[in-house]
mmCIF file of C-alpha atoms in Angstrom:
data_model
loop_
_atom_site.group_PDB
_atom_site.id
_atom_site.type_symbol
_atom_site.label_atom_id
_atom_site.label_comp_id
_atom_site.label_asym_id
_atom_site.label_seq_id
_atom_site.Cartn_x
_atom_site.Cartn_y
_atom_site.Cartn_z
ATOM 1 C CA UNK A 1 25.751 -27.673 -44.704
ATOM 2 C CA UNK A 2 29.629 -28.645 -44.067
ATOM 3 C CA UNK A 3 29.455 -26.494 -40.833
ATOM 4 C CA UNK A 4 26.272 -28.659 -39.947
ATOM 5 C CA UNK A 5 28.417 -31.778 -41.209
ATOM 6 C CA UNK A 6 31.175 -31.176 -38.761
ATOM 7 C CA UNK A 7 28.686 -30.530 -35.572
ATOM 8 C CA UNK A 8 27.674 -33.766 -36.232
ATOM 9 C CA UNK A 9 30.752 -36.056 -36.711
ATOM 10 C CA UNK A 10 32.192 -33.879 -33.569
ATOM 11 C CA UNK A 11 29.196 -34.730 -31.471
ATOM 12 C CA UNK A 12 29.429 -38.282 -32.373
ATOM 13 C CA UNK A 13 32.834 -38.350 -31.321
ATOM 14 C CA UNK A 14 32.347 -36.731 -28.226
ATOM 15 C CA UNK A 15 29.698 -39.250 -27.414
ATOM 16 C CA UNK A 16 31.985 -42.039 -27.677
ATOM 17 C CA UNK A 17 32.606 -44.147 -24.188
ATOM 18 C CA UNK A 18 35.718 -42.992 -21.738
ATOM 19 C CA UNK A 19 37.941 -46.002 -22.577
ATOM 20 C CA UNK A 20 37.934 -45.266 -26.865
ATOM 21 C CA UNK A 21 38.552 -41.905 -26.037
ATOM 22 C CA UNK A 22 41.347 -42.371 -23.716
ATOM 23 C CA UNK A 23 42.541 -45.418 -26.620
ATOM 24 C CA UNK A 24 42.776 -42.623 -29.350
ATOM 25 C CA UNK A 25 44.405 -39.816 -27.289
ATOM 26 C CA UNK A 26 46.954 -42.795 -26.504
ATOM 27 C CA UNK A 27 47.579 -43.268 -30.004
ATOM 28 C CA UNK A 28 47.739 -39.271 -31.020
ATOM 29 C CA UNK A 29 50.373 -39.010 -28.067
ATOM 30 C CA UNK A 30 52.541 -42.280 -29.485
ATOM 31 C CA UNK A 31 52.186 -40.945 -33.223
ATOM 32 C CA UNK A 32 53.414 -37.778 -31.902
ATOM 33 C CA UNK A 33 56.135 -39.198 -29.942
ATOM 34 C CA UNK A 34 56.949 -41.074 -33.255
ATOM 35 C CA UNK A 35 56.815 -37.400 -35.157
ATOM 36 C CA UNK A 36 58.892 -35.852 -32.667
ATOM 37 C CA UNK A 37 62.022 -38.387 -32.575
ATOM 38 C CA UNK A 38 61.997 -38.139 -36.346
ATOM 39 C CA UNK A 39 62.422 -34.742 -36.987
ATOM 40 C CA UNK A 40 64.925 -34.164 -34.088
ATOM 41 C CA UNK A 41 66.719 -37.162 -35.277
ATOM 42 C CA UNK A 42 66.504 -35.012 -38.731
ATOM 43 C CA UNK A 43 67.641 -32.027 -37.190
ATOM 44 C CA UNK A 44 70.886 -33.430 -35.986
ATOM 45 C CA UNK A 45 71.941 -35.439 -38.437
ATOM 46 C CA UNK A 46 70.801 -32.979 -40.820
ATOM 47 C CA UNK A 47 68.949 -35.298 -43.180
ATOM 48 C CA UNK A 48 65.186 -37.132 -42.981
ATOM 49 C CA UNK A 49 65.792 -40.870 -43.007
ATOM 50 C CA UNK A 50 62.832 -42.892 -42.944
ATOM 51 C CA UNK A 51 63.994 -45.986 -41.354
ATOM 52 C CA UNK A 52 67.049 -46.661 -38.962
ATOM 53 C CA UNK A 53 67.016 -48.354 -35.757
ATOM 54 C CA UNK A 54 68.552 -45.135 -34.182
ATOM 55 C CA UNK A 55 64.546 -43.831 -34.878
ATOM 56 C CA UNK A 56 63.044 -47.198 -33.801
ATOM 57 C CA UNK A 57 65.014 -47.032 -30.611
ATOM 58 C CA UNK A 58 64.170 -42.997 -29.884
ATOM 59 C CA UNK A 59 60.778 -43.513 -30.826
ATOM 60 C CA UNK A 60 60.245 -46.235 -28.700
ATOM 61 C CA UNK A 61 62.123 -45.105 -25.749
ATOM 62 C CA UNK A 62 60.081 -41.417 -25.849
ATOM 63 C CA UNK A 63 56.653 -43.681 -26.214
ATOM 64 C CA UNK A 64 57.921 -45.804 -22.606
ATOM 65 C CA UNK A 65 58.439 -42.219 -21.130
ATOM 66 C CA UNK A 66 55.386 -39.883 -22.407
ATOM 67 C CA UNK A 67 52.327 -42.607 -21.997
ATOM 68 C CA UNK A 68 53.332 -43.691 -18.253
ATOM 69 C CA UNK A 69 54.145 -40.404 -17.751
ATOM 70 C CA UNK A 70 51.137 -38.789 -18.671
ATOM 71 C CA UNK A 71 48.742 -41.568 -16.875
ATOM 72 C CA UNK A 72 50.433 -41.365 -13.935
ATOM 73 C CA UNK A 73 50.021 -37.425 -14.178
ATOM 74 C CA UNK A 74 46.337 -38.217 -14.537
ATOM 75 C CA UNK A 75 46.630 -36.455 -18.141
ATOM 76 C CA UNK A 76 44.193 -39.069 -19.700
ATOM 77 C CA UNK A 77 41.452 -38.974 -16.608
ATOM 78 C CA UNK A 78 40.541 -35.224 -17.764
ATOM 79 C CA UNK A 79 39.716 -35.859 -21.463
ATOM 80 C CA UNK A 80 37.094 -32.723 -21.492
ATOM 81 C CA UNK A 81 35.064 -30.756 -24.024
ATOM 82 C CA UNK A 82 36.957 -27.537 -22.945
ATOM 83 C CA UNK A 83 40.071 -26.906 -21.388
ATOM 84 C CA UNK A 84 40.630 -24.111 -18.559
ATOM 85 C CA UNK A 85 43.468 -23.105 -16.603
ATOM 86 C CA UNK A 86 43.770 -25.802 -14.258
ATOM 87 C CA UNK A 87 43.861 -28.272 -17.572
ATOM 88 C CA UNK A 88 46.414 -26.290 -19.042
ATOM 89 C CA UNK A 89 49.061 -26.084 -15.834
ATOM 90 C CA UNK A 90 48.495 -30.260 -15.907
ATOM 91 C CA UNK A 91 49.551 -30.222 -19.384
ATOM 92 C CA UNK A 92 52.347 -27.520 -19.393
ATOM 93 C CA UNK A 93 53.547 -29.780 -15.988
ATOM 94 C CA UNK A 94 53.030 -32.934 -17.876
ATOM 95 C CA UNK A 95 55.049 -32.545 -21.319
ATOM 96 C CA UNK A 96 57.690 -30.447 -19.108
ATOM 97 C CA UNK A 97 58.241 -33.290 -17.061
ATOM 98 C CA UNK A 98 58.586 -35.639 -20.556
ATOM 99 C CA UNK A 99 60.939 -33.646 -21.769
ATOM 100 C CA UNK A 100 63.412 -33.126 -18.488
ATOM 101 C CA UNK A 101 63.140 -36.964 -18.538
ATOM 102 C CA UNK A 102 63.769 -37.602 -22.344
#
């Protein structure tokens, strides 16, 4: 039954129109973006702080770089059901790019 559970609520995602799909992949990029700064700001200063505008200002500035980035690497026009090779060069290319820019 859970297996049969999850086939559905995947389905029904899957089925939802272009633009909400491209909206949430948006906002799993920025979260990660978010994630990303915080622990490499925790990795060099060598404690987790949860607020400082040092992490406001990373966060934001890796957020400006990735989500342009990524559209203009038409990243967000190939939101698929699978991914094959071709899919996975555009991605290696895309967050290699992000980070020689960041």
């Amino acid at each position: 039954m859970n297996n049969k559970f999850n086939k559905n609520q995947i389905n029904k995602i899957l089925n939802y129109p272009r633009p909400l799909k491209i909206l949430i992949a948006i906002i799993f990029d920025s979260s990660l973006c978010i994630l990303s700064a915080y622990l490499a700001l925790g990795i060099v200063m060598g404690d987790l702080i949860f607020f400082s505008w040092t992490l406001i200002f990373h966060s934001a500035v890796s957020i400006l770089i990735a989500i342009p980035l990524f559209f203009f690497l038409g990243l967000y026009q190939i939101i698929t059901r699978y991914i094959n090779g071709d899919t996975t060069f555009l991605l290696v290319k895309a967050i290699a790019s992000y980070t020689l820019i960041y």
